[in-house]
Short mmCIF file of N, CA and C and ligand atoms in Angstrom, two decimals:
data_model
loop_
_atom_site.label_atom_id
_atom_site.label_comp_id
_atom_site.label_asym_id
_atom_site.label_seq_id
_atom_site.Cartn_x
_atom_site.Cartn_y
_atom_site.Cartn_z
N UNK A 1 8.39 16.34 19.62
CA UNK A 1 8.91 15.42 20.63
C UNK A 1 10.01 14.54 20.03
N UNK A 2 11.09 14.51 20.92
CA UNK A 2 11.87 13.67 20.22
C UNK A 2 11.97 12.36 20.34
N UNK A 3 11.84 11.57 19.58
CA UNK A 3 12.13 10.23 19.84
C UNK A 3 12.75 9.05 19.83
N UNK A 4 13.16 8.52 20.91
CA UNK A 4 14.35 7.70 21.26
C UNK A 4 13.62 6.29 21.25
N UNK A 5 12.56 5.99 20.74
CA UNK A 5 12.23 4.67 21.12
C UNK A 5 13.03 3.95 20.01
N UNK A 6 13.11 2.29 20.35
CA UNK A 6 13.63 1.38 19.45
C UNK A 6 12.94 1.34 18.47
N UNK A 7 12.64 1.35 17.24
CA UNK A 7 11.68 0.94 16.17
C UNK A 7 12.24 0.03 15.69
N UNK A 8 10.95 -1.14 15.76
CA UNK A 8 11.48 -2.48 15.10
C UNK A 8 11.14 -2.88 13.55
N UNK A 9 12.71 -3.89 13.44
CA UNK A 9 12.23 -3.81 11.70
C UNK A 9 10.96 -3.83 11.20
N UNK A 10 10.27 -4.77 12.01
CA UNK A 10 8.99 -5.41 11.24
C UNK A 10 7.63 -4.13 11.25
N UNK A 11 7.94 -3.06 11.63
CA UNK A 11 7.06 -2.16 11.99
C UNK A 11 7.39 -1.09 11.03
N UNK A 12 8.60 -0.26 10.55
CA UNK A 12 9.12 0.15 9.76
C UNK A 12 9.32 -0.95 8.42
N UNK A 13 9.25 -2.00 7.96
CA UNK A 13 8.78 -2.62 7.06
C UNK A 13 6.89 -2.96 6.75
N UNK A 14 6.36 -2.26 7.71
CA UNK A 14 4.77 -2.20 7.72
C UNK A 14 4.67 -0.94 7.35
N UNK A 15 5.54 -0.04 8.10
CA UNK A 15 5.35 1.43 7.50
C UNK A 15 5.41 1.64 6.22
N UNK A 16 6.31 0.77 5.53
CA UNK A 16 7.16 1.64 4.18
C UNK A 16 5.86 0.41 3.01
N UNK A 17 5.57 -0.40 3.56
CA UNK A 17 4.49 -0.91 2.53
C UNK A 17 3.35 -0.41 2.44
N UNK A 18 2.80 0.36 3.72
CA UNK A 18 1.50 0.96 3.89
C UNK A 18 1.68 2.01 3.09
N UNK A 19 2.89 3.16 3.31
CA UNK A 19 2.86 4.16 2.50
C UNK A 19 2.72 3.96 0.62
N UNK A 20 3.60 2.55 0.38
CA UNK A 20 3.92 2.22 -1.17
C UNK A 20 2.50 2.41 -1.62
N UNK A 21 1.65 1.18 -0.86
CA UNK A 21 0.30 0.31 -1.27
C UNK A 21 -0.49 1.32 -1.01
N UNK A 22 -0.73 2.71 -0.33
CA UNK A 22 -2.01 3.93 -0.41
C UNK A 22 -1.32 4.22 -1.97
N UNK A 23 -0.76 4.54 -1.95
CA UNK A 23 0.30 5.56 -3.38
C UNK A 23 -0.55 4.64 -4.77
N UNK A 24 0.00 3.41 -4.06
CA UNK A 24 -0.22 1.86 -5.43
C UNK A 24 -2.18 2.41 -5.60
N UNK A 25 -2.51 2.39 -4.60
CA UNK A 25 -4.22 2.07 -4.67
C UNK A 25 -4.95 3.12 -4.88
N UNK A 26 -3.99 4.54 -4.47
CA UNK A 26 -5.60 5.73 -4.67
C UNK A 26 -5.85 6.04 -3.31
N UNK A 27 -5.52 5.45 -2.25
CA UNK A 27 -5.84 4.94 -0.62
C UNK A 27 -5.07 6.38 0.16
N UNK A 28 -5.90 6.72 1.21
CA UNK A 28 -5.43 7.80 1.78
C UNK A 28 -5.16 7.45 3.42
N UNK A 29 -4.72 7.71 3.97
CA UNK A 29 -4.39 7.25 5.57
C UNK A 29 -5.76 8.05 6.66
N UNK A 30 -6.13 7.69 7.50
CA UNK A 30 -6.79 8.37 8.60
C UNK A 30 -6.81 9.76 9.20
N UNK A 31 -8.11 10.54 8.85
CA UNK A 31 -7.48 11.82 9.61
C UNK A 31 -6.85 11.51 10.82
N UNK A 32 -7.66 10.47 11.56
CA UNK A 32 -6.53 9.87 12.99
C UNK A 32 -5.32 9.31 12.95
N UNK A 33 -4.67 9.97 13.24
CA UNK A 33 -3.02 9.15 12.83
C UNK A 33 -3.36 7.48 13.36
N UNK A 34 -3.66 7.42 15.16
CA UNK A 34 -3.71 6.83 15.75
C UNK A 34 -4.11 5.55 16.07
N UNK A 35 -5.23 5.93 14.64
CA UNK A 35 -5.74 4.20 13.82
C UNK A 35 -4.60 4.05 13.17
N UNK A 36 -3.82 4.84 12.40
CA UNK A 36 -2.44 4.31 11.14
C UNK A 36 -1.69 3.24 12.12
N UNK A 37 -1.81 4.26 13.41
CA UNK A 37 -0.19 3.33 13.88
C UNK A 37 -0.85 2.13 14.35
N UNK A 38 -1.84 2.01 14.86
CA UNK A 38 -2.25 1.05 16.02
C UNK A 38 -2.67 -0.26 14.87
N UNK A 39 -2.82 0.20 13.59
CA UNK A 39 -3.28 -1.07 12.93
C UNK A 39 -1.61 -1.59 12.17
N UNK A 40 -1.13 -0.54 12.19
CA UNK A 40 0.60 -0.71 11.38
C UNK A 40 1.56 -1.76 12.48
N UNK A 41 1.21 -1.27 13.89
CA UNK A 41 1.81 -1.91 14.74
C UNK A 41 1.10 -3.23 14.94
N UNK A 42 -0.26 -3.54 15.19
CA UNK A 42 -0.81 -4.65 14.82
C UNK A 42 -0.06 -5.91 13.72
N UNK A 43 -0.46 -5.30 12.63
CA UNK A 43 0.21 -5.96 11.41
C UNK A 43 1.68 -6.04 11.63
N UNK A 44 2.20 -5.51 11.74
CA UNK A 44 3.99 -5.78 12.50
C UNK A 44 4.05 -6.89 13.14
N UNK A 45 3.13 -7.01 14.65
CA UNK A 45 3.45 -8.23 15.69
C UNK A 45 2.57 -8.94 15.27
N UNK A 46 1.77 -9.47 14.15
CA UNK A 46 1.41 -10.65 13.85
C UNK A 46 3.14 -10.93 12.36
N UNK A 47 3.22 -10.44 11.97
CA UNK A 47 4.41 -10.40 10.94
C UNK A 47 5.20 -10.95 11.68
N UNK A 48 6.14 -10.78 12.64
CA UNK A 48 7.12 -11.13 13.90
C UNK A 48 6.43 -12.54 14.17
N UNK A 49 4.92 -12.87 14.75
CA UNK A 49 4.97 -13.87 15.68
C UNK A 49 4.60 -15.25 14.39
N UNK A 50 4.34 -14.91 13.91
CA UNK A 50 3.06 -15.74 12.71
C UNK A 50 4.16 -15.56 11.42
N UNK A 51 4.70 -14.43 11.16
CA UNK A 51 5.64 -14.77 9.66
C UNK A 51 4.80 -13.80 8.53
N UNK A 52 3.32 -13.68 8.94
CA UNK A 52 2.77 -12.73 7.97
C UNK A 52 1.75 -11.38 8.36
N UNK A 53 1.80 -10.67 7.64
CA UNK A 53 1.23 -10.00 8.49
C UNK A 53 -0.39 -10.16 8.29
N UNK A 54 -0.96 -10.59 9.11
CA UNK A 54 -2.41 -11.05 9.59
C UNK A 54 -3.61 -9.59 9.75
N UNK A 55 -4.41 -9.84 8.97
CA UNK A 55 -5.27 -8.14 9.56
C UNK A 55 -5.19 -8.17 11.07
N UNK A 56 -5.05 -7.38 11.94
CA UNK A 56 -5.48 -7.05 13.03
C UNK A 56 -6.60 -6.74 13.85
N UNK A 57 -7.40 -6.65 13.23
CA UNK A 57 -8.72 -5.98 13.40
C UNK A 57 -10.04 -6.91 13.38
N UNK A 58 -9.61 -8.19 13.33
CA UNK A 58 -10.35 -9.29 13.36
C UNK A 58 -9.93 -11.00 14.90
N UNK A 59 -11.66 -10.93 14.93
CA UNK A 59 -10.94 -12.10 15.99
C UNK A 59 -10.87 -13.51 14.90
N UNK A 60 -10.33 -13.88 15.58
CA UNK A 60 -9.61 -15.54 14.54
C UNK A 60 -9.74 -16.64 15.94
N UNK A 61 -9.93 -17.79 15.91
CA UNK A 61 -9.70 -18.96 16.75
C UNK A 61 -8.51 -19.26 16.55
N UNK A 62 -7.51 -19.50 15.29
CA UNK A 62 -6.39 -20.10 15.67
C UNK A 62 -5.33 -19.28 14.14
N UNK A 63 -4.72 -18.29 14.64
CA UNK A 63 -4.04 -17.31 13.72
C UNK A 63 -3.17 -17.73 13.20
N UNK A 64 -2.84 -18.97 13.59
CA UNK A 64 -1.88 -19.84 12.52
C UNK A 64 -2.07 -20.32 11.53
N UNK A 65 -3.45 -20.90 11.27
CA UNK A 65 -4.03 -21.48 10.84
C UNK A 65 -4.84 -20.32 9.55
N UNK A 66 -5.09 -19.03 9.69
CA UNK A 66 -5.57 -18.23 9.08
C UNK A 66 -4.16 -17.12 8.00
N UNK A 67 -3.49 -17.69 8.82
CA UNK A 67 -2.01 -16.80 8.39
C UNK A 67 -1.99 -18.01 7.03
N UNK A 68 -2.06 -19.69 7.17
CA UNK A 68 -2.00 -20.24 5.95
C UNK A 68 -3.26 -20.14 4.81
N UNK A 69 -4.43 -19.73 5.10
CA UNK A 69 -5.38 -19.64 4.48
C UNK A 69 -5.39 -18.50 3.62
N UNK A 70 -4.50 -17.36 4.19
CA UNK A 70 -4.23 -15.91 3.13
C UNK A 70 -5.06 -14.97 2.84
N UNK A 71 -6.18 -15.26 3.33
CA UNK A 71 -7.23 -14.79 2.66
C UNK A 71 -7.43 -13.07 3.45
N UNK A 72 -7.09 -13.51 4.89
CA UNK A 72 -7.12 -11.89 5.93
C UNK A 72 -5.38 -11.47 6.18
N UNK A 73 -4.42 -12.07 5.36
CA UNK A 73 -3.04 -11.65 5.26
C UNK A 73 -3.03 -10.01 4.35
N UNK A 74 -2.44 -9.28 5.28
CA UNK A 74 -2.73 -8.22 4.56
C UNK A 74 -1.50 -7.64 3.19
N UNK A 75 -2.06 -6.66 1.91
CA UNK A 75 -3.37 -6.61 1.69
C UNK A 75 -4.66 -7.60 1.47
N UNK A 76 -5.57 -7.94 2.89
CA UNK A 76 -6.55 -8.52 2.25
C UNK A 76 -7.24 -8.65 1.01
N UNK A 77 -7.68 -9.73 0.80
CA UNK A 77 -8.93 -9.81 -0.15
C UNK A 77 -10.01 -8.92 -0.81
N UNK A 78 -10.70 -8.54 0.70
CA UNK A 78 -11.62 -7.29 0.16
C UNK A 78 -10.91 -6.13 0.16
N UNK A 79 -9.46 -5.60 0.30
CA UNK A 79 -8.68 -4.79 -0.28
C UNK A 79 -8.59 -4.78 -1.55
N UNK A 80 -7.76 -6.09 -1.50
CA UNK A 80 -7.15 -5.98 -2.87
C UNK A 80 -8.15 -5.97 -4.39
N UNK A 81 -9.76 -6.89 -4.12
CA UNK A 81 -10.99 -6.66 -4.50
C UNK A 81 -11.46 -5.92 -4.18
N UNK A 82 -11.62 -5.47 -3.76
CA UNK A 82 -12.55 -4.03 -3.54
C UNK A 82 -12.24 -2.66 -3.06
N UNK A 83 -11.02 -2.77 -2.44
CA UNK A 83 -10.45 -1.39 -1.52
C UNK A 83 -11.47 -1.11 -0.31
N UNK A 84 -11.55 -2.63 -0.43
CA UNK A 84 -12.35 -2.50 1.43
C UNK A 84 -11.45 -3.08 2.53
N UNK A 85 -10.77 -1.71 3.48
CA UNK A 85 -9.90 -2.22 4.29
C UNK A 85 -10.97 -1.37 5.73
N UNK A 86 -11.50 -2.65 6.27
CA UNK A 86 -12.15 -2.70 7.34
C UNK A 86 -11.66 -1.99 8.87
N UNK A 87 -10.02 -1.81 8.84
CA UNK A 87 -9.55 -1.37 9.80
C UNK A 87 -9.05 -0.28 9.57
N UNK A 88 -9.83 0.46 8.32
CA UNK A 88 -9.42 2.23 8.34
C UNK A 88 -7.92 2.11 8.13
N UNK A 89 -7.19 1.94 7.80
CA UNK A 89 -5.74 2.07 7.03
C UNK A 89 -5.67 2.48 6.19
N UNK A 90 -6.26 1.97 5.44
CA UNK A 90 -6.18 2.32 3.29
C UNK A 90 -8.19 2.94 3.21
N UNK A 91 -7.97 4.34 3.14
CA UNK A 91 -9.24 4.28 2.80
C UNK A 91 -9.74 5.28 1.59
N UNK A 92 -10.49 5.10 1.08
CA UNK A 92 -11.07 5.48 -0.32
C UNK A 92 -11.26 7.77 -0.07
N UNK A 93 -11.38 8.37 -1.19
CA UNK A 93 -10.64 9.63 -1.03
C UNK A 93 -12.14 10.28 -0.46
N UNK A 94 -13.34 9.49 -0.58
CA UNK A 94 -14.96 9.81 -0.58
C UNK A 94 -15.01 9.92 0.90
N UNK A 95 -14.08 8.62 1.67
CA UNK A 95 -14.43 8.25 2.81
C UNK A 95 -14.56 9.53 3.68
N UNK A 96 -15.36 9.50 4.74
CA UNK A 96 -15.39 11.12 5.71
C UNK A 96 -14.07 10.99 6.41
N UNK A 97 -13.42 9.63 7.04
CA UNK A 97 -12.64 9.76 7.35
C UNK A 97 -10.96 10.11 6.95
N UNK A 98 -11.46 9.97 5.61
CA UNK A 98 -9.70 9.93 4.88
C UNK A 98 -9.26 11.43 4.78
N UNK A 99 -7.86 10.99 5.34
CA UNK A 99 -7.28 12.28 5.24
C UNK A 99 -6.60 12.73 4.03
N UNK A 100 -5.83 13.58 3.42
CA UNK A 100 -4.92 13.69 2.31
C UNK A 100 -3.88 12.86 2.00
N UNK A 101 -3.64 12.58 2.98
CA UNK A 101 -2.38 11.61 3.04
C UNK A 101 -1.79 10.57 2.56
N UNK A 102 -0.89 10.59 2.32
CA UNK A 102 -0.49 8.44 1.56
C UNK A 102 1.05 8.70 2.36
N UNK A 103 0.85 9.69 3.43
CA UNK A 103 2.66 9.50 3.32
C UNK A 103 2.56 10.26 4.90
N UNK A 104 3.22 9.47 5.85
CA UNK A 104 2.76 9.74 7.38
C UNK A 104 4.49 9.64 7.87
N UNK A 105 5.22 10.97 8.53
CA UNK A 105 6.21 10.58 8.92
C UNK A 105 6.46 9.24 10.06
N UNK A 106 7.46 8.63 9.73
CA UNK A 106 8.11 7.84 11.08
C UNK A 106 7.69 8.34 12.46
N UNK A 107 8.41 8.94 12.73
CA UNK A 107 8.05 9.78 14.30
C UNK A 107 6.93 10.48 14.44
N UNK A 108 6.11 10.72 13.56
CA UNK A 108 4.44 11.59 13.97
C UNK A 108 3.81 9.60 14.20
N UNK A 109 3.83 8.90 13.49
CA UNK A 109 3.22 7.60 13.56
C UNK A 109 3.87 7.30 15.18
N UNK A 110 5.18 6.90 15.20
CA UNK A 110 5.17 5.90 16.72
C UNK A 110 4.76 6.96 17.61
N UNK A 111 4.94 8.55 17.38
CA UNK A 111 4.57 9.20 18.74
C UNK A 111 2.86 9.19 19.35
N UNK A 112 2.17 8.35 17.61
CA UNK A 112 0.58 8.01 18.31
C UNK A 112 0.55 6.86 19.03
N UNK A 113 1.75 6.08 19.37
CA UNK A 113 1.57 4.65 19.88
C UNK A 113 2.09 4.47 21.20
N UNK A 114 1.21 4.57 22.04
CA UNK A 114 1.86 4.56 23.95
C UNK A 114 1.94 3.06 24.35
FE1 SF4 B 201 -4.88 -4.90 5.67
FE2 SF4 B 201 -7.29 -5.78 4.93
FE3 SF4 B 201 -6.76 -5.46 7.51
FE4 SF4 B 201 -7.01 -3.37 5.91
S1 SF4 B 201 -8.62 -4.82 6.43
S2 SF4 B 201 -5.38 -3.67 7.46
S3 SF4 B 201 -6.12 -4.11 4.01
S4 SF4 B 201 -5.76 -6.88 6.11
#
């Protein structure tokens, strides 16, 4: 499929760190593409609205306020300690879900994102 959508910086700057940081960690991407993008695009529009990129995959009361605390700014904490990334992004090579992958084209990623 070809694709004409806009891709925004902050999403293609989520892409190209997700791919670095599996490579950096040992970390393999989702046999589901569809978690990659939906948590890549996540982390993008907290990056855009907030300045950092915020896990996605968590509820927060006030994300401003958690964006200064750092602690769920991704790579999280229990990432970066443990290679526990809760929202299936970066996952360990044991995991059932991990695929081979550390490296997901541009256009196979946004074409999982409607
Ligand atoms: Fe990033 Fe941690 Fe959220 Fe995984 S769980 S996407 S490493 S912030």
């Amino acid at each position: 499929m070809n694709n004409q959508k806009k891709i925004p910086k902050s999403f293609e700057a989520m892409y190209k760190f997700s791919e670095a940081y599996a490579k950096r960690t040992g970390t393999y991407f989702c046999l589901d593409f569809s978690v990659t993008a939906v948590v890549i695009e996540g982390l993008s529009s907290h990056k855009d609205i907030y300045g950092s990129p915020l896990c996605p995959c968590r509820h927060y009361d006030d994300k401003s306020k958690e964006v200064l605390n750092s602690y769920w700014n991704c790579p999280c904490v229990p990432m970066r300690e443990r290679k526990e990334c809760h929202c299936m992004l970066f996952l360990k090579e044991e995991n059932e879900f991990a695929s081979k992958y550390q490296q997901i084209s541009l256009d196979n990623l946004i074409d999982h994102i409607k």
